[in-house]
Coordinates of C-alpha atoms in Angstrom, one line a residue:
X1 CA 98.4 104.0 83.9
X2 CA 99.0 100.5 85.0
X3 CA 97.8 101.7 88.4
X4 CA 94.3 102.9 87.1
X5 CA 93.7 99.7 85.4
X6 CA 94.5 97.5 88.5
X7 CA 92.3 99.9 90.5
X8 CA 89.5 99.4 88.2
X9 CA 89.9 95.9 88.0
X10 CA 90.6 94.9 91.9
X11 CA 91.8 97.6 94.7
X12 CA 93.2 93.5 95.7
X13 CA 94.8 93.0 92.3
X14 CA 96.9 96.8 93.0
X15 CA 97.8 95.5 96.5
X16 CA 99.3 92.4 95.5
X17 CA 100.4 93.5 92.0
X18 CA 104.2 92.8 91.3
X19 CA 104.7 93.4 87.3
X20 CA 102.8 93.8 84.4
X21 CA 104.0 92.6 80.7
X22 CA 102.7 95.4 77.9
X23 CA 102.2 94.4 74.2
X24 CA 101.5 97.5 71.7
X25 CA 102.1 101.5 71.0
X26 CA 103.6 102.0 74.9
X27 CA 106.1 99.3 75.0
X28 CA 109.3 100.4 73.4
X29 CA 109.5 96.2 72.7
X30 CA 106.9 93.7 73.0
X31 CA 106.3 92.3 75.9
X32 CA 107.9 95.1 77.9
X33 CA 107.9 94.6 81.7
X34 CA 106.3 97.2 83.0
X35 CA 105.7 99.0 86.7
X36 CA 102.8 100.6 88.1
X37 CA 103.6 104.0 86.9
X38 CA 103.6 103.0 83.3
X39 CA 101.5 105.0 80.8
X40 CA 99.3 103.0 78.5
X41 CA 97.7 103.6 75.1
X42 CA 95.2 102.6 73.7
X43 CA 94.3 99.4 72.8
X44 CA 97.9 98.0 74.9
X45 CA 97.4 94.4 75.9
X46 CA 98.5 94.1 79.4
X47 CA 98.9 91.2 81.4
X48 CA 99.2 91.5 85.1
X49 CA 101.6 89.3 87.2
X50 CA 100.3 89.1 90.9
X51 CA 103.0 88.5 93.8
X52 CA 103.3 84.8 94.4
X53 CA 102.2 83.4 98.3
X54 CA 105.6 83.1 99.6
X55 CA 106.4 87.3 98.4
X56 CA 102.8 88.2 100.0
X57 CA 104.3 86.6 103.3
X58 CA 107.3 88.5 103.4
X59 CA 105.1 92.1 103.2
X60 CA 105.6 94.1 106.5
X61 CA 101.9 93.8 106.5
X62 CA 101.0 90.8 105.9
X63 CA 100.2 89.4 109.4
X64 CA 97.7 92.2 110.0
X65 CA 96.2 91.7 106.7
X66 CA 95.6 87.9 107.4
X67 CA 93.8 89.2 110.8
X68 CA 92.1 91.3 109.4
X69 CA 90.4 89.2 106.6
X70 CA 90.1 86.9 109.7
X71 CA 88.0 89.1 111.7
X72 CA 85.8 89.8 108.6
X73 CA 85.1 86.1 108.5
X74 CA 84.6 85.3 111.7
X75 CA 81.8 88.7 112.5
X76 CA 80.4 87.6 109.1
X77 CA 79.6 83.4 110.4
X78 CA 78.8 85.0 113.7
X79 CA 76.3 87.2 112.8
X80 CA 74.6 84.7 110.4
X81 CA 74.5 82.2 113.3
X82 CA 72.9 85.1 115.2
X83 CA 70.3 86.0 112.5
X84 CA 69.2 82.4 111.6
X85 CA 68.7 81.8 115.7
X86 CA 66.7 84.8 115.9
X87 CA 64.6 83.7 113.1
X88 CA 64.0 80.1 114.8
X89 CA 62.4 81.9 118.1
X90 CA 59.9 83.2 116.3

């Protein structure tokens, strides 16, 4: 399925996926606009189409996404601050 191939690609791709355009022996015409549940065959050409920055805003979860991706920064720069001082004291 579309899903799979998103998974496989980018657990971020299937998050923010909003279409997908199929060319080949799945698409009843070609391109056929397509949702996650669509079943492909093989050798399909797909093309995902990611939500743009202004439909990711609008996501119920978006704000706690954005704090979380925050968080993950900021531990990250702290803890490499932490490591490189601990290194100098040596």
């Amino acid at each position: 399925t579309v899903r799979s191939l998103c998974h496989n690609v980018s657990t971020q791709m299937l998050r923010d996926f909003n279409f997908a355009l199929v060319w080949g022996k799945s698409a009843k015409h070609s391109p056929q606009r397509c949702g996650v549940n669509h079943e492909l065959a093989d050798e399909d050409v797909v093309q995902i189409v990611t939500k743009t920055n202004a439909q990711q805003r609008q996501d119920k979860n978006y704000q706690a996404m954005v704090q979380g991706f925050s968080d993950k920064y900021h531990k990250k720069k702290f803890d490499a601050k932490k490591k490189k001082q601990g290194k100098l004291r040596r």
